Short mmCIF file of C-alpha atoms and ligand atoms in Angstrom, two decimals:
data_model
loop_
_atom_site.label_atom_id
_atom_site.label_comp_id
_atom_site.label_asym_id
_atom_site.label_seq_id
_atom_site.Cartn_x
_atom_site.Cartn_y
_atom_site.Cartn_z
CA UNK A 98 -16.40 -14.69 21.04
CA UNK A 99 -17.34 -11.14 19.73
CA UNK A 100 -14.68 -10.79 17.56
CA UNK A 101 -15.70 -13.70 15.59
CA UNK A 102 -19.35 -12.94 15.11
CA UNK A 103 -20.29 -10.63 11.85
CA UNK A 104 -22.41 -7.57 12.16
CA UNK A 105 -23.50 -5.37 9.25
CA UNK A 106 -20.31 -3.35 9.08
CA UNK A 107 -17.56 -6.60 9.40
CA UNK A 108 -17.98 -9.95 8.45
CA UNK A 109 -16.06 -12.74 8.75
CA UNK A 110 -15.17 -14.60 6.22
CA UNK A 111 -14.28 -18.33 6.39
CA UNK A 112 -12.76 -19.55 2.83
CA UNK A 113 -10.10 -18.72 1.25
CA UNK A 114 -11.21 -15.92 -1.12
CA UNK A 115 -8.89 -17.46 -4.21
CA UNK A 116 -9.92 -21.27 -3.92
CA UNK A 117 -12.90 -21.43 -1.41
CA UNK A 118 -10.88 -23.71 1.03
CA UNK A 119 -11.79 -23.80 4.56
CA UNK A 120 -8.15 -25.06 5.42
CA UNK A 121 -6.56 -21.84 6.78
CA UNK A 122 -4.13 -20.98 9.46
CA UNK A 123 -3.89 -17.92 11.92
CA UNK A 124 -0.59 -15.64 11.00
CA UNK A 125 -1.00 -12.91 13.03
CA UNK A 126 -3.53 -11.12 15.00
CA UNK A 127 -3.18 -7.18 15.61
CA UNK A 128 -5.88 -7.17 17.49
CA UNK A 129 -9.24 -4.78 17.36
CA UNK A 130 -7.80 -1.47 15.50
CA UNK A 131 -9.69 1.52 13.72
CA UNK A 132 -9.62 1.34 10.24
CA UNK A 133 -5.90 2.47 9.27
CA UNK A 134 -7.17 5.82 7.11
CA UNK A 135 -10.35 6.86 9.29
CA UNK A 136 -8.72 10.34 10.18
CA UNK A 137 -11.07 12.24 12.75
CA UNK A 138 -12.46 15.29 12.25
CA UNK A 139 -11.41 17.69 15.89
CA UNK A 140 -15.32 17.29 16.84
CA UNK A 141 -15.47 13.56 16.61
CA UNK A 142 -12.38 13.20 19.15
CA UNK A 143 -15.23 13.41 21.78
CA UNK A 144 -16.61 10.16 20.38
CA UNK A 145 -15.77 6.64 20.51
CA UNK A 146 -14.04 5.09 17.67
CA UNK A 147 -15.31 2.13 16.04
CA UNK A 148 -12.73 -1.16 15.67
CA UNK A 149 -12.52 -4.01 13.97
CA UNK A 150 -10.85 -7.44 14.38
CA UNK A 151 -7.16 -7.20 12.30
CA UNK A 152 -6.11 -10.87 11.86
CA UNK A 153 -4.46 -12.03 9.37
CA UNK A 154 -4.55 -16.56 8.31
CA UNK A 155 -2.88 -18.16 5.77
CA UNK A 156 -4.62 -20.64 3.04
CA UNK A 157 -3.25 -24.16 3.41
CA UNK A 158 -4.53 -25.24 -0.11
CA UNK A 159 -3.40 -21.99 -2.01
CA UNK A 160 -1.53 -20.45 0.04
CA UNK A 161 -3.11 -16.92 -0.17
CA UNK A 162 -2.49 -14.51 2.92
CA UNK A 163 -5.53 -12.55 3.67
CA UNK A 164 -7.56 -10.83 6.41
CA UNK A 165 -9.91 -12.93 7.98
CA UNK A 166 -12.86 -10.30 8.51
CA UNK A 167 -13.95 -7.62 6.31
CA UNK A 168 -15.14 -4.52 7.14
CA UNK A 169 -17.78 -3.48 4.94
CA UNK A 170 -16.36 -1.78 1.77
CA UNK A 171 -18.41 1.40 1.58
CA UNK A 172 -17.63 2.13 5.26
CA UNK A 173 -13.22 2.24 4.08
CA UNK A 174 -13.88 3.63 0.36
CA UNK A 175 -16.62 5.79 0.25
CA UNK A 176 -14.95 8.92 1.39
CA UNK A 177 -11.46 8.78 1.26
CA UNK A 178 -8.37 10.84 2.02
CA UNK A 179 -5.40 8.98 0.01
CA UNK A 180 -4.69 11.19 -2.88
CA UNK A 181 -1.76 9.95 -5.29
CA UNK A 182 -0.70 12.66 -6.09
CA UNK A 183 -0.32 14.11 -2.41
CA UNK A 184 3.41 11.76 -3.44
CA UNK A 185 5.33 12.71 -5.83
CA UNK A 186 7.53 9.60 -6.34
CA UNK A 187 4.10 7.55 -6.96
CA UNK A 188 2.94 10.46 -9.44
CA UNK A 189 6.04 9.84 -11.07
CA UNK A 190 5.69 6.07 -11.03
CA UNK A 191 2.26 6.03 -12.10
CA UNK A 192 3.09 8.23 -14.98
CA UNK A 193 5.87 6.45 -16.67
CA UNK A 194 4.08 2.80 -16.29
CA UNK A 195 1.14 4.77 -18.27
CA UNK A 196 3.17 5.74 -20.97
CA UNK A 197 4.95 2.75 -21.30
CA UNK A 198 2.09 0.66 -21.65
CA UNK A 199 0.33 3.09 -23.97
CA UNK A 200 3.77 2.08 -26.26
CA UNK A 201 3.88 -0.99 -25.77
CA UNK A 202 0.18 -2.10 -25.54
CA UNK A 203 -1.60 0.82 -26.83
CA UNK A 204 -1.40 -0.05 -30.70
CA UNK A 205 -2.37 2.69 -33.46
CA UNK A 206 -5.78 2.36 -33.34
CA UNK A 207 -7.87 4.05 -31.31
CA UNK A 208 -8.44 2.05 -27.72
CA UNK A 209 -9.79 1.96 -24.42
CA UNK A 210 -7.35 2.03 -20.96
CA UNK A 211 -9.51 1.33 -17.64
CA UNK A 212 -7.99 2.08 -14.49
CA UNK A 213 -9.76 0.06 -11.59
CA UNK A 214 -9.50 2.30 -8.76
CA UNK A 215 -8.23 4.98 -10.59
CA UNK A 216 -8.08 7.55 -7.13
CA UNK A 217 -7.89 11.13 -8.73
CA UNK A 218 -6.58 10.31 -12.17
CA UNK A 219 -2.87 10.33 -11.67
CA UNK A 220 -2.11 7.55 -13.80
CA UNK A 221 -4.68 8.32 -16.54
CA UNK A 222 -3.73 11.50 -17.27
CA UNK A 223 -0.13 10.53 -18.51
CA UNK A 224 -2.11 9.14 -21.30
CA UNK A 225 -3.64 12.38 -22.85
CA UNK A 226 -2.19 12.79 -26.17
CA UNK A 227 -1.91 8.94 -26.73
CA UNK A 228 -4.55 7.04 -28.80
CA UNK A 229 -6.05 5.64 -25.98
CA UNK A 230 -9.40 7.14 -24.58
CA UNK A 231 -9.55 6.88 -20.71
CA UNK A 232 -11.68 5.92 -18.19
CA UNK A 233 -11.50 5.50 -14.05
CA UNK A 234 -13.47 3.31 -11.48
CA UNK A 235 -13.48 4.89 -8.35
CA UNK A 236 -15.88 4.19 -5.39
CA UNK A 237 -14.78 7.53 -3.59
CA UNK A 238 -17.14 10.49 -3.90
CA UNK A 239 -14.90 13.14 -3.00
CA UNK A 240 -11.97 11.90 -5.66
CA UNK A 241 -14.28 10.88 -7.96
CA UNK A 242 -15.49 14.13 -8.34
CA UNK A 243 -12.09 15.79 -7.89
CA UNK A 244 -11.04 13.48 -10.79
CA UNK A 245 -13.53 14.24 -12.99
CA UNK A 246 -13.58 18.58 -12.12
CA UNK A 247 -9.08 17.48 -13.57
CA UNK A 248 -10.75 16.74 -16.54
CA UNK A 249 -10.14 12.41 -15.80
CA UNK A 250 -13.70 10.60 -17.04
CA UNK A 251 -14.35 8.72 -13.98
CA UNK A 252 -17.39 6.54 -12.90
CA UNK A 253 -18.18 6.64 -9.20
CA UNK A 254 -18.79 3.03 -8.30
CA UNK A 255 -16.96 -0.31 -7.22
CA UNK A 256 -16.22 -1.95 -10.35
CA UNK A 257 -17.71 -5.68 -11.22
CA UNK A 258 -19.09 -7.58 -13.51
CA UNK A 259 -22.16 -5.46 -14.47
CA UNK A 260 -19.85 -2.34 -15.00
CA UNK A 261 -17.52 -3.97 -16.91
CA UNK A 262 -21.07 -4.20 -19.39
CA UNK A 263 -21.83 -1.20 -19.16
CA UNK A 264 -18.31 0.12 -20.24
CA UNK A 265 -18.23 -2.48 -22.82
CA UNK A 266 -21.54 -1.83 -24.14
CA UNK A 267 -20.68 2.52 -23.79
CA UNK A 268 -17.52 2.66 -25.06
CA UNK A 269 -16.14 -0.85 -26.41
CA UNK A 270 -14.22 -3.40 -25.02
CA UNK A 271 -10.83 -1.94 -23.00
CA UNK A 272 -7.09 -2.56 -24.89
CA UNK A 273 -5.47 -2.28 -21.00
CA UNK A 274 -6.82 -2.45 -17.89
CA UNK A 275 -4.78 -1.12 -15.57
CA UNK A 276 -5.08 -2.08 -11.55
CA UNK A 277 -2.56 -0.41 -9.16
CA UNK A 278 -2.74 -1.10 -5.45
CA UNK A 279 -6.26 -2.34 -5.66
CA UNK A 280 -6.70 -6.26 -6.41
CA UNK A 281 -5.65 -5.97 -2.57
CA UNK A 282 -8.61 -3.98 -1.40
CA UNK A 283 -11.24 -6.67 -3.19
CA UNK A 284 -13.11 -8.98 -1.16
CA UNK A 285 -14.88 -11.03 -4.46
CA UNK A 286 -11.36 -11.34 -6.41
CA UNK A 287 -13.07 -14.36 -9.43
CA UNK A 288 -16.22 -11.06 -9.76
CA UNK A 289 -13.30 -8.46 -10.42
CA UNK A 290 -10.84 -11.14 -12.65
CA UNK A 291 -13.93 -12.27 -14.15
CA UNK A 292 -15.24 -8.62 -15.47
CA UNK A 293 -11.71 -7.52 -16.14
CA UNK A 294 -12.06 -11.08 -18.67
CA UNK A 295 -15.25 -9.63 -19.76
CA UNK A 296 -13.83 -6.15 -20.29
CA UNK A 297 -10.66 -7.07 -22.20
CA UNK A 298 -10.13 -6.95 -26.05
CA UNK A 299 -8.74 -10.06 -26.93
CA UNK A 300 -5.25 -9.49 -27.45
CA UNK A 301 -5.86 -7.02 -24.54
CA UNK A 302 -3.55 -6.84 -21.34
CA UNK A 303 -3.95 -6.24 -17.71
CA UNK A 304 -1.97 -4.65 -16.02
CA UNK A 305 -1.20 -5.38 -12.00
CA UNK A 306 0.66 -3.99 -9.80
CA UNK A 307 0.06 -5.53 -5.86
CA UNK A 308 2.28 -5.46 -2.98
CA UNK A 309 4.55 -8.81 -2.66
CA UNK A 310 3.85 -10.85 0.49
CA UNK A 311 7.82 -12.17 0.05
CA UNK A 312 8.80 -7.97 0.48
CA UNK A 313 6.29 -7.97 3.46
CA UNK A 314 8.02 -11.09 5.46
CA UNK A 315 11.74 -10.45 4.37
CA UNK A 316 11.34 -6.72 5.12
CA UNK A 317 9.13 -6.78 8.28
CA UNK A 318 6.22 -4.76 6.56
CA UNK A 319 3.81 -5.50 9.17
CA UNK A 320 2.10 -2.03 9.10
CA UNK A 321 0.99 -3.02 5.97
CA UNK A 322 -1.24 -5.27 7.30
CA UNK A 323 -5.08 -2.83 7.66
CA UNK A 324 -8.28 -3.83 7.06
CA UNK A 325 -8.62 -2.54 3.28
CA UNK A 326 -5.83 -4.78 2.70
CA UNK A 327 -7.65 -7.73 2.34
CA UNK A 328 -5.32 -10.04 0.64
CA UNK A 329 -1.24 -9.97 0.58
CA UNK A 330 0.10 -11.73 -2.66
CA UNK A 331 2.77 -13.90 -4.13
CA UNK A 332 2.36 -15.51 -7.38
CA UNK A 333 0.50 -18.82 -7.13
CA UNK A 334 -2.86 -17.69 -6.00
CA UNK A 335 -2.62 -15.17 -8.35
CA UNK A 336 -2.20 -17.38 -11.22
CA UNK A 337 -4.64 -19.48 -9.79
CA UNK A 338 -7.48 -16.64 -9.57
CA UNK A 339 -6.35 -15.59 -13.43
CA UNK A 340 -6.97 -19.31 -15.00
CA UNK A 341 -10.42 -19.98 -13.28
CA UNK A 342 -11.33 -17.05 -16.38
CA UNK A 343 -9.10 -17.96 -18.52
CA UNK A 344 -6.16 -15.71 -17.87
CA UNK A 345 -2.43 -16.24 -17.47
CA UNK A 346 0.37 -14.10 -16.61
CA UNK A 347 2.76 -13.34 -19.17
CA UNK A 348 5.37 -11.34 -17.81
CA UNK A 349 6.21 -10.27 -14.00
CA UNK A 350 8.53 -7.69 -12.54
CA UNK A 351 9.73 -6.68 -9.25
CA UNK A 352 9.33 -2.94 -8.48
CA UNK A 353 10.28 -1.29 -5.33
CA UNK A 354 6.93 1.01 -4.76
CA UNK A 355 4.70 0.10 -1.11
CA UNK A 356 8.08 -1.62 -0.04
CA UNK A 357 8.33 -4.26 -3.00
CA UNK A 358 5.63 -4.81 -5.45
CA UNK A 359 4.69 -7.66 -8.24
CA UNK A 360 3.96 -5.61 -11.57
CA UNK A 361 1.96 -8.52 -13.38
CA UNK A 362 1.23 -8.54 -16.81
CA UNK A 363 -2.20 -10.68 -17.77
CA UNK A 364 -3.34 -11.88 -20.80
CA UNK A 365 -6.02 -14.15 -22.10
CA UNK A 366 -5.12 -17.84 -21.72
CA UNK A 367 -5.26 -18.43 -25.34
CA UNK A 368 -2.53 -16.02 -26.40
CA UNK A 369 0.25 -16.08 -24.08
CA UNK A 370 2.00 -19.47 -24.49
CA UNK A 371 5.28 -18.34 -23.41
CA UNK A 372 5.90 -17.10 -20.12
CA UNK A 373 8.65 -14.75 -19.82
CA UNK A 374 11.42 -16.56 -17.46
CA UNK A 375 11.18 -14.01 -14.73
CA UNK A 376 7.75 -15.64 -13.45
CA UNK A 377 10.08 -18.78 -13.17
CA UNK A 378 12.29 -16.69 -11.24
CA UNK A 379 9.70 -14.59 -8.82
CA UNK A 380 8.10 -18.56 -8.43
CA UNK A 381 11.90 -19.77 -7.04
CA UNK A 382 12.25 -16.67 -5.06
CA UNK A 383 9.11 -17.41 -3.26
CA UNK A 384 10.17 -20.72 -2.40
CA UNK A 385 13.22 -19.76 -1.48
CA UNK A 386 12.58 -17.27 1.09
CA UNK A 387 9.44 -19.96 2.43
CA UNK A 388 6.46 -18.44 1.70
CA UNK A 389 5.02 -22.11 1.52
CA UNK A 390 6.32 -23.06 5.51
CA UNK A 391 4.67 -21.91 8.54
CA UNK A 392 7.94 -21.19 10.15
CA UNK A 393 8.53 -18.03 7.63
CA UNK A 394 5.89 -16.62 9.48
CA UNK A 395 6.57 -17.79 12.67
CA UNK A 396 9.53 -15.51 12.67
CA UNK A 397 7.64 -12.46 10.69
CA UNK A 398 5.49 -12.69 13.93
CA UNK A 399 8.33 -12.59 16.30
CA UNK A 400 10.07 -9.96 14.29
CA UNK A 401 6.81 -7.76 14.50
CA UNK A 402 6.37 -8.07 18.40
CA UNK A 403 10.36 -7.61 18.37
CA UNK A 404 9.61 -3.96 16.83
CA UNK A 405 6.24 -4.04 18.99
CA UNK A 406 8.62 -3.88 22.02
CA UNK A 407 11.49 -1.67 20.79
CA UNK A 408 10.20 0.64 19.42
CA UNK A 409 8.46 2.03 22.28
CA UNK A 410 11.41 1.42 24.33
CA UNK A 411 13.65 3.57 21.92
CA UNK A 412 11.23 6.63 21.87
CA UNK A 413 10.55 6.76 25.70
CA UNK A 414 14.97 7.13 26.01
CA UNK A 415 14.84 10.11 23.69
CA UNK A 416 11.47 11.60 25.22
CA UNK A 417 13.19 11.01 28.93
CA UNK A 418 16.06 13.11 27.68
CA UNK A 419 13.77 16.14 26.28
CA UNK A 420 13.72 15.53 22.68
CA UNK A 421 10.98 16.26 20.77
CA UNK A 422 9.85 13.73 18.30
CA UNK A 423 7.16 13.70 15.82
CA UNK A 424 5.99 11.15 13.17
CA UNK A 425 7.30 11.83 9.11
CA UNK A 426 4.01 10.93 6.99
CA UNK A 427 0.61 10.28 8.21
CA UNK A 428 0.00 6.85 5.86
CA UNK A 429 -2.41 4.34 6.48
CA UNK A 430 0.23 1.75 7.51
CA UNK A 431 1.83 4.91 9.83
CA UNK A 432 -1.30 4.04 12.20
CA UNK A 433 -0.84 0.29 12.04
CA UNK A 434 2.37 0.78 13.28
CA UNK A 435 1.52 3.75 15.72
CA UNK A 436 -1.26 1.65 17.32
CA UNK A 437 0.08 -1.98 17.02
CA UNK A 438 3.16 -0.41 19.40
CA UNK A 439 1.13 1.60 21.29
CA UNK A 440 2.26 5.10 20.53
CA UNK A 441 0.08 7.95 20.91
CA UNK A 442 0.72 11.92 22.21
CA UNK A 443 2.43 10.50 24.77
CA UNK A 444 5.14 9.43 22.33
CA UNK A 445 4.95 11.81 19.62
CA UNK A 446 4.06 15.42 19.26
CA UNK A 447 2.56 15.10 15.99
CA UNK A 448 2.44 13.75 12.47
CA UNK A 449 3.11 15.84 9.06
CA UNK A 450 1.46 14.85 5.87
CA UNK A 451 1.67 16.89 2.44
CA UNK A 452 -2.19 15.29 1.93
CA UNK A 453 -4.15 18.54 2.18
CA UNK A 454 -7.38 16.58 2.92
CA UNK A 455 -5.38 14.72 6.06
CA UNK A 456 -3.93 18.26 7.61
CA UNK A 457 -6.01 19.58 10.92
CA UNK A 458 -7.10 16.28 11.34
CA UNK A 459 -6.45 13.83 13.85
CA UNK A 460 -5.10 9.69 13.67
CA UNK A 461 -6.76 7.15 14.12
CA UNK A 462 -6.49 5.46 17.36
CA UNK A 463 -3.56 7.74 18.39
CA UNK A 464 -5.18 10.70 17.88
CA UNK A 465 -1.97 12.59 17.37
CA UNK A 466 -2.54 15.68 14.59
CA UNK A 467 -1.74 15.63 11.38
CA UNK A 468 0.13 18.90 10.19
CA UNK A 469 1.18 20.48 6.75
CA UNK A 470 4.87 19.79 6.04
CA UNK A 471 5.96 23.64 7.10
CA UNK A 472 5.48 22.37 10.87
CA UNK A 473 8.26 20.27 10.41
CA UNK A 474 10.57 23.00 10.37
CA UNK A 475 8.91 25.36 12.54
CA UNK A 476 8.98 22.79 15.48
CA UNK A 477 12.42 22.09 14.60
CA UNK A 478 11.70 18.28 16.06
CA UNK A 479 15.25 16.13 17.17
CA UNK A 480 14.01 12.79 15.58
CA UNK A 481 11.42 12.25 12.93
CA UNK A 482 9.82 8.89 12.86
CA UNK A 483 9.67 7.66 9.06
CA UNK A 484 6.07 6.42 9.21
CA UNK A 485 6.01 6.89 4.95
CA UNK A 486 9.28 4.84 5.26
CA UNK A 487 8.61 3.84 1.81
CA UNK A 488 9.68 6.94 0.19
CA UNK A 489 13.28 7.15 2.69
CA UNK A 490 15.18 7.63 -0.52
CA UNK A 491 13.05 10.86 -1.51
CA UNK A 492 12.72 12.25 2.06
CA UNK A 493 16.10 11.73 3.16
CA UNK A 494 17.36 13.56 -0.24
CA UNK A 495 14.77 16.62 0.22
CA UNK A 496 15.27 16.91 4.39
CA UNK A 497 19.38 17.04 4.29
CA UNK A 498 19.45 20.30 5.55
CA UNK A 499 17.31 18.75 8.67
CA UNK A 500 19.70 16.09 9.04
CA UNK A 501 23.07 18.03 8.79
CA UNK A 502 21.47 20.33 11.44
CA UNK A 503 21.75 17.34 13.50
CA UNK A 504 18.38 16.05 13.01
CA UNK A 505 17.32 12.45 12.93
CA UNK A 506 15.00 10.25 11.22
CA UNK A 507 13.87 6.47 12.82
CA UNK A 508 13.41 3.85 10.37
CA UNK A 509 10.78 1.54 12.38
CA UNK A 510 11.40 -1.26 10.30
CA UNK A 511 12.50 -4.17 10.44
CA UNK A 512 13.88 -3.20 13.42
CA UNK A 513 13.97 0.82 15.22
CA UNK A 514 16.97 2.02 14.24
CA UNK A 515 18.19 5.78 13.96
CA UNK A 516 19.72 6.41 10.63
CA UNK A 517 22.85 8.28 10.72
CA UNK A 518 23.91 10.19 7.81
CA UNK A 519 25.01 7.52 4.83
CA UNK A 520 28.43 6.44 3.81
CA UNK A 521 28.37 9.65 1.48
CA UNK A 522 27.85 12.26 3.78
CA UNK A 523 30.76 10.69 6.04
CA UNK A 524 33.13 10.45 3.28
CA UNK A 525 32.52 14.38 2.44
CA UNK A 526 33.87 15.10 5.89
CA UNK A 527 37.01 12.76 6.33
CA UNK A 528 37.90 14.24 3.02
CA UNK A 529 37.17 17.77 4.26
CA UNK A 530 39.19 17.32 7.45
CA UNK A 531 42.01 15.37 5.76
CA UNK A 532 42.49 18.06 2.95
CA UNK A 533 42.21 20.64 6.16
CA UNK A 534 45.30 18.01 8.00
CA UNK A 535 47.35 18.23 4.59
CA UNK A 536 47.26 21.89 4.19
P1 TYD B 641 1.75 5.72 1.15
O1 TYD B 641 2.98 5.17 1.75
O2 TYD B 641 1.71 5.87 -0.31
O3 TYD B 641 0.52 4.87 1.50
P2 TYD B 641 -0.36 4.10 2.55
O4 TYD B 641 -1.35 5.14 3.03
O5 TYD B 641 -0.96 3.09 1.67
O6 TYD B 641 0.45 3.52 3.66
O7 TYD B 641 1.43 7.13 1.84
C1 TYD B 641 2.43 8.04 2.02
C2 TYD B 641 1.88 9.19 2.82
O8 TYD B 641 2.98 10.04 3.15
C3 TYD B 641 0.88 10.05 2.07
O9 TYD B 641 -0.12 10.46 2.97
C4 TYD B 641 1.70 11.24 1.60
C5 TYD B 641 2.75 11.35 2.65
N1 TYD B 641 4.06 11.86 2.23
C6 TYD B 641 4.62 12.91 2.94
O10 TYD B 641 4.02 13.43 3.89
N2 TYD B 641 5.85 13.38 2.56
C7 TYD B 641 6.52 12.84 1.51
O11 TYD B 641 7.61 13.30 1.20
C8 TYD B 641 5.93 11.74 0.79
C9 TYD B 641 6.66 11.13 -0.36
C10 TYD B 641 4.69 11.29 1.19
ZN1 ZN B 642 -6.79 -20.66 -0.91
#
């Protein structure tokens, strides 16, 4: 079968990436997609877009969810168009986790912080003014050198083993390492655990932060699922990769960012004795919700074709009454979403993205346009569909004026469902008109 042979750009890969088994089971398969943030440029709309197999299998031994082909990694991070600050909530986020590791972890000497994957420096310049000296890894030309023009010392390359020498060997071992949103992008997880083991002072920490596979299945977070996202985690295989180099987690948190993330602090084996009881707790919630059964993601995959079905269905009744429609975000999970349902410019008019370097271009596999944020309100659209529906809190707050012009946004997941104006907005009025009865 094609989809199963490797070429140069896509390989497949047949053990688990954590513990090498061969023992894994298919979860889903999304079929052969373009890779979710391969925006086209207006003159390569004439070509053919390349796709790749999008399956995901489950380890048996480990448990580890993860792709089962990768598509080669300069081909997805060479050039690339996800800026973090193009959102302000993950500026924000990525500011105060800085500075509250420089507190608590920084110390009063002088120190290292490494960000793997450090995109244009968001998170490493919260730490100017601290004691620590920064430095990012990033394999993206273009916001490598944006990143570095900010000011942000960045090396453009993958990280591994042999930079994690040369850092060492440059500027000294690193007192954090910080790794946001990227242990999911690595194919060879024990070469990146093993240089960040390399790399680490020792009474150094590591900082994690990774989407949670438990968030993913309760939530119906399918469009997560794209080829740079190579593995989806919950805690065992994690703590698994960490002790084959002699790591442990010490402490674990749940944060809300990507839809519910683990933030996982690591430390060398030899220091932390004590676990703090929440990775007890995340452990039991794992088990609880079944991340260990096959039938949890029996029903994630009926839940996704449920929305697979819907979805469509709900867009064609507004578009066969007039209504104009476009798409709120142009993330990389928007176009898992857009073409795992099937919706193109027959659908939608277009998508709006505050991303400079995604406006005027064009979606992968939908092709539908990507437009700065002022189109939103010169095309006055009837429903907005909440592709970024991550940030709902934010873009509900700044678009009110949208919505009490009678406006409406469609949250996709876990099921399509237009979102009427919340509990406060409804209280507001009964009180207006009962005040207006009373008088
Ligand atoms: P994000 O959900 O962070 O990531 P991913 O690409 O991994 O799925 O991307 C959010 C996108 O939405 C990003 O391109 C910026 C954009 N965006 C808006 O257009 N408006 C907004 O108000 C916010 C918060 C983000
Ligand atoms: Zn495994």
């Amino acid at each position: 079968m094609a989809a199963s042979r490797s070429t140069s750009a896509c390989k497949v890969r047949r053990t688990c990436r954590v513990c090498g088994s061969l023992r894994r089971e298919p979860v889903v398969n999304l079929g052969r997609s373009p890779p979710a943030n391969a925006f086209l440029k207006p003159a390569d709309l004439a070509r053919p877009e390349p796709r790749y197999p999008l399956e995901v299998v489950r380890c048996l031994e480990c448990g580890l969810v993860q792709l089962r082909h990768v598509v080669d990694r300069s081909l997805l991070f060479r050039h690339y168009v996800y800026f973090s600050s193009a959102s302000g909530p993950m500026a924000d986020h990525f500011a105060q986790l800085a500075r509250s590791a420089a507190d608590e972890y920084g110390g009063s000497r002088p120190g290292l912080a490494v960000e793997i994957g450090s995109n244009d420096g968001t998170l490493l310049r919260a730490l100017r003014g601290s004691n620590l000296d920064v430095l990012g890894i990033e394999p993206a030309r273009n916001i490598a050198r944006y990143a570095n023009d900010q000011g942000i010392r960045t090396w453009n390359t993958f990280f591994g083993r042999e930079v994690a020498r040369r850092i060492r060997s440059r500027m000294g071992p690193a007192r954090i390492v910080f790794s946001n949103n990227v242990l999911a992008h690595i194919d060879d997880l024990h070469e990146a655990a093993g240089a960040v083991a390399d790399l680490l002072e020792p009474e150094g920490v590591w900082i994690i932060e990774v989407p949670h596979l438990a968030q993913m299945i309760e939530r119906v977070e399918f469009d997560t699922i794209y080829h740079e996202h190579l593995s989806y985690f919950s805690l065992p295989p994690i703590e698994r990769l960490l002790k084959a180099h002699g790591m442990s987690v010490e402490q674990v948190e749940e944060i809300p960012v990507h839809g519910g993330s683990l933030r996982i602090f690591v430390r060398s084996a030899a220091l932390s004795s004590r676990q703090a009881p929440n990775v007890a707790k995340v452990r039991s919630e794992e088990r609880r919700i079944g991340l260990h059964r096959a039938s949890t993601f029996r029903r994630f995959r009926v839940a996704m074709e449920g929305v697979r079905s819907s979805l469509p269905r709900l867009l064609d009744r507004l578009r066969s009454k007039g209504k104009k429609i476009v798409g709120y975000g142009a993330p990389a999970k928007g176009n898992t979403l857009l073409n795992y349902c099937g919706i193109d410019r027959r659908r939608l008019d277009f998508l709006l993205d505050t991303t400079p370097a995604k406006q005027g271009l064009f979606a992968p596999g939908s092709r539908l346009e990507v437009r700065p944020p002022a189109a939103f309100r010169s095309a006055r659209p009837d429903y907005a569909l909440l592709l970024a529906w991550n940030f709902e809190t934010e873009i509900l707050e700044r678009e009110r004026d949208y919505v009490a012009q009678g406006g409406r946004f469609i949250r996709p997941i876990p099921f399509p469902e237009v979102i009427e104006p919340g509990p406060a907005a409804r209280f507001e009025v009964v009180e207006a008109s009962s005040r207006g009865r009373a008088r």
